[in-house]
């Protein structure tokens, strides 16, 4: 008998269920050949389920028909890594409790579907002696050690559709639209959706902007007869001036900001300096919602299958990854705590610039 645990942690995304289905279908298919049984323990709401031993015994039926379903059938929550050694409000020691739960269920492996923070915790549990396999989940695509994360392409699809829809109304009214796109501290979704949706300006954290360059682009478009401009802005976009501030000071500045987010300040400045009616559009959490797109279904399935096959061949303590087009395994301690940023010199940025898209830096 093989006993495995499963949990989804952190912000959800569209392809979590598809990934779990890939793990379980593979495990059941491969073990059936040798007459072995698999017990599946699904922990509810991420690491909280592991801490408080909230679980469901699951079987193949639970994973049927979920390939196309967004969200997570297990539920999720955020258990910040930086607070891992701070006891819960009721005094529970999180790491001790998670180890106890793991051992109480006599687990052979815990599969963790999570982003950067969750994978840091997975690495900690691995260092504490548990058998853990990480799977790279996040719409942000910022997990170090893998070229892609599941959730990313679906989020790009939603953000692109938003920019597409904004185009028609912006054009009718002759307005400037500032569209805020998720991505946390990196610019992968805004860059991809900005190019896919034909944005005129793309502002991402990796390329600090100056307002004068954004204004110049809008004015040039107006002079040449364009009725509208679409500015795609990463939620983490930062001005050149702010990028020079020490981290602590910048955080203080953000905390003191009166507007709900940077796009409102950018929109206000654009309207003031160009005289053009300017609106803000925020797709927000819709970018994490709905069904996974075809690419995500494929990649999530690949991750699930490789995680299960790796486990069956005795490989634990790593994250499943895509590197240079090949599925592989990267040790958890090599990826923990690192972020994958957009390279400002990458082909896509270069090509976007060649198209005339402005990144606000020149
Ligand atoms: O990490 C995924 C993500 O959607 C980020 O893009 C965004 O900054 C954050 O999560 C939003 O978090 P929450 O769902 O807690 O508001």
Short mmCIF file of C-alpha atoms and ligand atoms in Angstrom, two decimals:
data_model
loop_
_atom_site.label_atom_id
_atom_site.label_comp_id
_atom_site.label_asym_id
_atom_site.label_seq_id
_atom_site.Cartn_x
_atom_site.Cartn_y
_atom_site.Cartn_z
CA UNK A 1 0.00 0.00 0.00
CA UNK A 2 1.26 3.47 -0.96
CA UNK A 3 -0.03 6.46 1.00
CA UNK A 4 0.22 9.92 -0.47
CA UNK A 5 -0.90 13.36 0.70
CA UNK A 6 -2.00 16.16 -1.58
CA UNK A 7 -2.47 19.88 -0.95
CA UNK A 8 -2.91 23.12 -2.89
CA UNK A 9 -1.47 26.22 -1.23
CA UNK A 10 -1.42 29.98 -1.83
CA UNK A 11 -3.40 31.92 -4.43
CA UNK A 12 -5.41 29.58 -6.62
CA UNK A 13 -5.17 29.32 -10.40
CA UNK A 14 -7.04 27.66 -13.24
CA UNK A 15 -5.01 24.45 -13.59
CA UNK A 16 -4.75 23.09 -10.04
CA UNK A 17 -7.39 20.41 -10.55
CA UNK A 18 -5.88 19.38 -13.87
CA UNK A 19 -2.52 18.89 -12.11
CA UNK A 20 -3.98 16.80 -9.27
CA UNK A 21 -5.83 14.69 -11.82
CA UNK A 22 -2.52 14.10 -13.62
CA UNK A 23 -0.83 12.94 -10.41
CA UNK A 24 -3.62 10.61 -9.31
CA UNK A 25 -4.47 9.12 -12.71
CA UNK A 26 -0.79 8.29 -13.25
CA UNK A 27 -0.33 6.82 -9.77
CA UNK A 28 -3.42 4.63 -10.12
CA UNK A 29 -2.58 3.56 -13.65
CA UNK A 30 1.03 2.67 -12.88
CA UNK A 31 0.38 0.89 -9.57
CA UNK A 32 -2.51 -1.14 -10.98
CA UNK A 33 0.01 -2.86 -13.26
CA UNK A 34 1.87 -4.24 -10.23
CA UNK A 35 -1.21 -4.82 -8.09
CA UNK A 36 -0.36 -2.12 -5.53
CA UNK A 37 -3.03 -0.01 -3.81
CA UNK A 38 -2.87 3.75 -3.29
CA UNK A 39 -4.42 5.62 -0.39
CA UNK A 40 -5.01 9.31 -1.18
CA UNK A 41 -5.30 11.88 1.60
CA UNK A 42 -6.41 15.30 0.38
CA UNK A 43 -5.60 18.05 2.90
CA UNK A 44 -8.10 20.90 2.91
CA UNK A 45 -7.21 24.57 2.48
CA UNK A 46 -3.49 24.19 1.91
CA UNK A 47 -1.04 23.87 4.80
CA UNK A 48 -3.88 24.67 7.21
CA UNK A 49 -5.27 21.20 6.51
CA UNK A 50 -1.89 19.66 7.24
CA UNK A 51 -1.45 21.69 10.44
CA UNK A 52 -4.91 20.84 11.81
CA UNK A 53 -5.26 17.40 10.17
CA UNK A 54 -8.29 18.42 8.16
CA UNK A 55 -8.42 15.93 5.33
CA UNK A 56 -10.54 13.84 2.99
CA UNK A 57 -9.85 10.29 1.94
CA UNK A 58 -10.15 10.41 -1.83
CA UNK A 59 -10.38 7.97 -4.70
CA UNK A 60 -10.35 8.01 -8.47
CA UNK A 61 -13.93 9.35 -8.64
CA UNK A 62 -12.88 12.59 -6.95
CA UNK A 63 -10.52 13.30 -9.80
CA UNK A 64 -12.86 12.46 -12.66
CA UNK A 65 -14.26 15.33 -14.71
CA UNK A 66 -12.02 18.00 -13.17
CA UNK A 67 -9.57 18.58 -16.03
CA UNK A 68 -11.47 21.66 -17.14
CA UNK A 69 -12.59 22.93 -13.75
CA UNK A 70 -10.84 26.05 -12.40
CA UNK A 71 -10.05 26.65 -8.71
CA UNK A 72 -9.16 23.72 -6.48
CA UNK A 73 -11.37 20.91 -5.24
CA UNK A 74 -9.29 20.86 -2.02
CA UNK A 75 -9.57 24.55 -1.20
CA UNK A 76 -6.53 26.72 -0.51
CA UNK A 77 -5.20 29.35 1.87
CA UNK A 78 -2.07 31.36 2.47
CA UNK A 79 0.27 30.25 5.28
CA UNK A 80 3.10 32.81 4.94
CA UNK A 81 6.55 31.23 5.03
CA UNK A 82 7.96 34.11 7.07
CA UNK A 83 5.48 33.24 9.85
CA UNK A 84 6.18 29.50 9.75
CA UNK A 85 7.98 29.53 13.09
CA UNK A 86 5.47 31.84 14.71
CA UNK A 87 2.84 29.73 16.53
CA UNK A 88 -0.78 29.87 15.32
CA UNK A 89 -3.20 32.03 17.39
CA UNK A 90 -4.11 28.94 19.44
CA UNK A 91 -0.45 28.22 20.21
CA UNK A 92 0.01 25.39 17.71
CA UNK A 93 3.56 25.01 16.38
CA UNK A 94 2.98 24.78 12.63
CA UNK A 95 6.05 22.78 11.62
CA UNK A 96 5.67 20.29 14.49
CA UNK A 97 1.96 19.87 13.74
CA UNK A 98 2.55 19.32 10.01
CA UNK A 99 5.18 16.66 10.74
CA UNK A 100 2.86 14.94 13.19
CA UNK A 101 0.02 14.85 10.67
CA UNK A 102 2.33 13.49 7.98
CA UNK A 103 3.54 10.70 10.26
CA UNK A 104 0.08 9.95 11.71
CA UNK A 105 -1.13 9.16 8.18
CA UNK A 106 2.06 7.17 7.50
CA UNK A 107 2.51 9.10 4.27
CA UNK A 108 5.10 8.02 1.73
CA UNK A 109 5.01 11.40 0.03
CA UNK A 110 3.33 14.79 0.17
CA UNK A 111 2.57 16.50 -3.14
CA UNK A 112 2.49 20.30 -2.76
CA UNK A 113 0.98 22.41 -5.54
CA UNK A 114 2.18 25.89 -4.74
CA UNK A 115 3.96 29.09 -5.71
CA UNK A 116 7.11 30.59 -4.25
CA UNK A 117 6.09 30.88 -0.60
CA UNK A 118 4.45 27.45 -0.56
CA UNK A 119 7.51 25.87 -2.19
CA UNK A 120 9.74 27.46 0.47
CA UNK A 121 7.60 25.71 3.08
CA UNK A 122 7.79 22.49 1.05
CA UNK A 123 11.58 22.80 1.10
CA UNK A 124 11.52 23.31 4.88
CA UNK A 125 9.39 20.19 5.34
CA UNK A 126 11.76 18.28 3.10
CA UNK A 127 14.69 19.46 5.22
CA UNK A 128 12.75 18.29 8.30
CA UNK A 129 12.84 14.78 6.84
CA UNK A 130 9.48 14.50 5.05
CA UNK A 131 9.25 13.19 1.49
CA UNK A 132 7.89 16.13 -0.49
CA UNK A 133 7.42 16.86 -4.18
CA UNK A 134 6.63 20.40 -5.34
CA UNK A 135 4.63 21.36 -8.41
CA UNK A 136 5.02 24.91 -9.82
CA UNK A 137 1.68 26.67 -9.52
CA UNK A 138 1.09 30.37 -10.07
CA UNK A 139 -0.43 32.69 -12.62
CA UNK A 140 2.58 34.97 -12.06
CA UNK A 141 5.11 32.60 -13.75
CA UNK A 142 7.74 33.83 -11.30
CA UNK A 143 8.92 30.49 -9.92
CA UNK A 144 12.66 30.16 -10.29
CA UNK A 145 13.95 26.93 -11.86
CA UNK A 146 11.13 26.39 -14.36
CA UNK A 147 10.44 28.12 -17.66
CA UNK A 148 6.71 27.93 -16.99
CA UNK A 149 4.24 27.56 -14.14
CA UNK A 150 0.72 26.21 -14.53
CA UNK A 151 -1.92 28.92 -14.36
CA UNK A 152 0.19 31.38 -16.34
CA UNK A 153 -1.18 30.90 -19.86
CA UNK A 154 -4.81 30.92 -18.65
CA UNK A 155 -4.23 34.18 -16.81
CA UNK A 156 -2.60 35.65 -19.93
CA UNK A 157 -5.71 34.60 -21.86
CA UNK A 158 -8.05 36.42 -19.44
CA UNK A 159 -5.88 39.55 -19.31
CA UNK A 160 -5.63 39.57 -23.11
CA UNK A 161 -9.40 39.32 -23.46
CA UNK A 162 -9.73 42.26 -21.10
CA UNK A 163 -7.37 44.37 -23.22
CA UNK A 164 -9.26 43.26 -26.37
CA UNK A 165 -12.55 44.39 -24.87
CA UNK A 166 -11.09 47.67 -23.69
CA UNK A 167 -9.88 48.37 -27.24
CA UNK A 168 -13.37 48.72 -28.69
CA UNK A 169 -14.70 51.03 -26.00
CA UNK A 170 -11.47 53.06 -25.88
CA UNK A 171 -11.68 53.52 -29.61
CA UNK A 172 -15.36 54.59 -29.56
CA UNK A 173 -14.74 57.25 -26.93
CA UNK A 174 -11.24 58.28 -27.95
CA UNK A 175 -9.94 57.59 -24.47
CA UNK A 176 -6.75 56.47 -22.83
CA UNK A 177 -7.18 53.30 -20.79
CA UNK A 178 -4.82 52.16 -18.06
CA UNK A 179 -5.29 48.43 -17.47
CA UNK A 180 -3.89 46.93 -14.26
CA UNK A 181 -2.61 43.40 -14.72
CA UNK A 182 -1.64 40.94 -11.98
CA UNK A 183 1.78 39.40 -11.58
CA UNK A 184 2.88 40.32 -8.05
CA UNK A 185 6.52 41.53 -8.24
CA UNK A 186 7.16 40.49 -11.84
CA UNK A 187 5.88 41.43 -15.28
CA UNK A 188 5.26 38.13 -17.10
CA UNK A 189 1.46 38.41 -17.45
CA UNK A 190 1.43 42.13 -18.42
CA UNK A 191 4.21 41.55 -20.97
CA UNK A 192 2.52 38.57 -22.62
CA UNK A 193 -1.04 39.95 -22.44
CA UNK A 194 0.20 43.40 -23.49
CA UNK A 195 1.77 42.00 -26.65
CA UNK A 196 -1.15 39.61 -27.30
CA UNK A 197 -3.70 42.38 -26.80
CA UNK A 198 -1.84 45.04 -28.76
CA UNK A 199 -1.17 47.43 -25.87
CA UNK A 200 0.67 50.64 -26.84
CA UNK A 201 2.55 50.98 -23.55
CA UNK A 202 3.57 48.15 -21.19
CA UNK A 203 4.94 48.98 -17.75
CA UNK A 204 6.55 46.13 -15.79
CA UNK A 205 8.59 46.09 -12.55
CA UNK A 206 11.72 44.86 -14.35
CA UNK A 207 11.81 48.03 -16.50
CA UNK A 208 11.24 51.11 -14.31
CA UNK A 209 9.35 53.85 -16.17
CA UNK A 210 9.35 57.63 -16.37
CA UNK A 211 5.99 59.37 -16.84
CA UNK A 212 7.47 61.69 -19.47
CA UNK A 213 8.04 58.68 -21.78
CA UNK A 214 4.48 57.40 -21.31
CA UNK A 215 3.11 60.88 -22.05
CA UNK A 216 5.34 61.24 -25.12
CA UNK A 217 3.96 57.97 -26.52
CA UNK A 218 0.34 59.02 -25.98
CA UNK A 219 0.91 62.46 -27.53
CA UNK A 220 2.69 60.95 -30.53
CA UNK A 221 -0.27 58.63 -31.08
CA UNK A 222 -2.69 61.53 -30.86
CA UNK A 223 -0.63 63.60 -33.32
CA UNK A 224 -0.66 60.77 -35.84
CA UNK A 225 -4.44 60.38 -35.62
CA UNK A 226 -4.87 57.49 -33.16
CA UNK A 227 -8.04 58.06 -31.16
CA UNK A 228 -7.03 55.99 -28.16
CA UNK A 229 -4.12 54.48 -26.23
CA UNK A 230 -3.96 51.33 -24.13
CA UNK A 231 -1.45 51.31 -21.27
CA UNK A 232 -0.97 47.83 -19.72
CA UNK A 233 0.45 48.22 -16.23
CA UNK A 234 1.77 45.48 -13.96
CA UNK A 235 0.43 45.73 -10.43
CA UNK A 236 4.08 45.91 -9.34
CA UNK A 237 5.18 48.53 -11.89
CA UNK A 238 7.64 51.04 -10.46
CA UNK A 239 8.90 54.45 -11.57
CA UNK A 240 12.61 55.06 -12.16
CA UNK A 241 12.60 57.48 -9.26
CA UNK A 242 11.03 54.97 -6.85
CA UNK A 243 13.30 52.15 -8.03
CA UNK A 244 16.24 54.13 -6.63
CA UNK A 245 14.73 54.27 -3.13
CA UNK A 246 15.96 51.85 -0.46
CA UNK A 247 13.46 48.96 -0.13
CA UNK A 248 12.27 50.09 3.29
CA UNK A 249 11.58 53.63 2.13
CA UNK A 250 9.71 52.41 -0.95
CA UNK A 251 7.54 50.16 1.22
CA UNK A 252 6.78 53.14 3.46
CA UNK A 253 5.83 55.21 0.40
CA UNK A 254 3.50 52.45 -0.82
CA UNK A 255 1.86 52.22 2.59
CA UNK A 256 1.21 55.97 2.56
CA UNK A 257 -0.27 55.97 -0.96
CA UNK A 258 -3.78 57.42 -1.01
CA UNK A 259 -5.01 55.74 -4.19
CA UNK A 260 -5.86 51.99 -4.13
CA UNK A 261 -3.04 51.17 -6.57
CA UNK A 262 -0.48 52.62 -8.96
CA UNK A 263 -2.78 52.61 -12.01
CA UNK A 264 -4.94 55.37 -10.52
CA UNK A 265 -1.90 57.62 -10.05
CA UNK A 266 -0.71 56.90 -13.60
CA UNK A 267 -4.18 57.56 -15.05
CA UNK A 268 -4.50 60.83 -13.15
CA UNK A 269 -1.13 62.02 -14.38
CA UNK A 270 -1.95 61.07 -17.98
CA UNK A 271 -5.24 62.97 -17.90
CA UNK A 272 -3.55 66.00 -16.32
CA UNK A 273 -0.67 66.12 -18.77
CA UNK A 274 -2.44 65.16 -22.03
CA UNK A 275 -5.94 66.49 -21.41
CA UNK A 276 -7.29 63.17 -22.69
CA UNK A 277 -10.14 61.46 -20.90
CA UNK A 278 -8.46 58.56 -19.10
CA UNK A 279 -10.03 55.53 -17.45
CA UNK A 280 -8.79 52.66 -15.34
CA UNK A 281 -9.74 49.01 -15.91
CA UNK A 282 -8.84 46.23 -13.49
CA UNK A 283 -9.56 42.60 -14.38
CA UNK A 284 -8.25 41.63 -10.92
CA UNK A 285 -9.01 38.11 -9.72
CA UNK A 286 -10.85 37.20 -12.92
CA UNK A 287 -7.29 36.52 -14.13
CA UNK A 288 -7.17 33.54 -11.77
CA UNK A 289 -10.71 32.40 -12.49
CA UNK A 290 -12.53 30.23 -14.96
CA UNK A 291 -11.38 27.16 -16.85
CA UNK A 292 -7.74 26.47 -17.71
CA UNK A 293 -6.83 27.05 -21.35
CA UNK A 294 -5.57 24.17 -23.51
CA UNK A 295 -1.89 24.98 -22.96
CA UNK A 296 -2.37 25.01 -19.18
CA UNK A 297 -4.27 21.72 -19.26
CA UNK A 298 -1.40 20.13 -21.12
CA UNK A 299 1.36 21.59 -18.93
CA UNK A 300 -0.52 20.88 -15.68
CA UNK A 301 -1.05 17.30 -16.82
CA UNK A 302 2.64 16.96 -17.68
CA UNK A 303 3.61 18.26 -14.22
CA UNK A 304 1.22 15.85 -12.51
CA UNK A 305 2.38 12.86 -14.55
CA UNK A 306 6.10 13.63 -14.03
CA UNK A 307 5.60 14.16 -10.28
CA UNK A 308 3.87 10.78 -9.96
CA UNK A 309 6.41 8.95 -12.13
CA UNK A 310 9.26 10.59 -10.24
CA UNK A 311 7.80 9.51 -6.91
CA UNK A 312 7.31 5.92 -8.13
CA UNK A 313 10.96 5.84 -9.14
CA UNK A 314 11.98 7.04 -5.68
CA UNK A 315 12.65 10.72 -6.46
CA UNK A 316 11.56 13.18 -3.73
CA UNK A 317 12.70 16.58 -2.44
CA UNK A 318 12.41 18.35 -5.77
CA UNK A 319 10.06 20.45 -7.87
CA UNK A 320 8.85 19.30 -11.27
CA UNK A 321 10.00 21.84 -13.88
CA UNK A 322 10.16 22.70 -17.55
CA UNK A 323 13.68 23.65 -18.62
CA UNK A 324 14.53 24.40 -22.26
CA UNK A 325 11.46 22.51 -23.45
CA UNK A 326 12.19 19.39 -21.37
CA UNK A 327 10.36 18.21 -18.26
CA UNK A 328 12.82 17.74 -15.42
CA UNK A 329 13.28 17.80 -11.62
CA UNK A 330 14.93 20.67 -9.72
CA UNK A 331 15.92 20.23 -6.04
CA UNK A 332 13.63 22.24 -3.74
CA UNK A 333 16.60 23.81 -1.94
CA UNK A 334 17.89 25.20 -5.25
CA UNK A 335 14.70 27.11 -6.02
CA UNK A 336 13.48 28.16 -2.57
CA UNK A 337 13.53 31.91 -2.02
CA UNK A 338 14.38 32.92 -5.59
CA UNK A 339 12.19 34.77 -8.08
CA UNK A 340 12.20 34.47 -11.86
CA UNK A 341 12.03 37.92 -13.40
CA UNK A 342 11.43 39.02 -16.98
CA UNK A 343 14.78 39.69 -18.65
CA UNK A 344 14.57 43.25 -20.04
CA UNK A 345 16.90 42.08 -22.82
CA UNK A 346 14.73 39.06 -23.74
CA UNK A 347 13.56 38.48 -27.30
CA UNK A 348 9.94 39.34 -26.52
CA UNK A 349 10.84 42.72 -24.98
CA UNK A 350 13.15 43.46 -27.92
CA UNK A 351 10.47 42.48 -30.42
CA UNK A 352 7.80 44.47 -28.60
CA UNK A 353 10.05 47.54 -28.74
CA UNK A 354 10.61 46.94 -32.46
CA UNK A 355 6.82 47.00 -32.90
CA UNK A 356 6.72 50.43 -31.28
CA UNK A 357 5.46 49.36 -27.85
CA UNK A 358 6.82 51.72 -25.24
CA UNK A 359 8.08 50.38 -21.87
CA UNK A 360 8.30 53.81 -20.27
CA UNK A 361 12.08 53.78 -19.92
CA UNK A 362 12.94 55.69 -23.09
O1 LIG B 1 0.22 35.16 -6.84
C1 LIG B 1 -0.97 35.25 -7.53
C2 LIG B 1 -1.64 36.56 -7.29
O2 LIG B 1 -2.84 36.59 -8.01
C3 LIG B 1 -0.79 37.78 -7.63
O3 LIG B 1 -0.76 38.04 -9.01
C4 LIG B 1 -1.48 38.85 -6.83
O4 LIG B 1 -0.57 39.86 -6.48
C5 LIG B 1 -1.92 38.10 -5.59
O5 LIG B 1 -1.94 36.73 -5.93
C6 LIG B 1 -3.29 38.48 -5.06
O6 LIG B 1 -3.47 37.82 -3.86
P1 LIG B 1 -4.87 37.65 -3.10
O7 LIG B 1 -5.65 36.60 -3.82
O8 LIG B 1 -4.47 37.21 -1.74
O9 LIG B 1 -5.55 38.97 -3.16
#
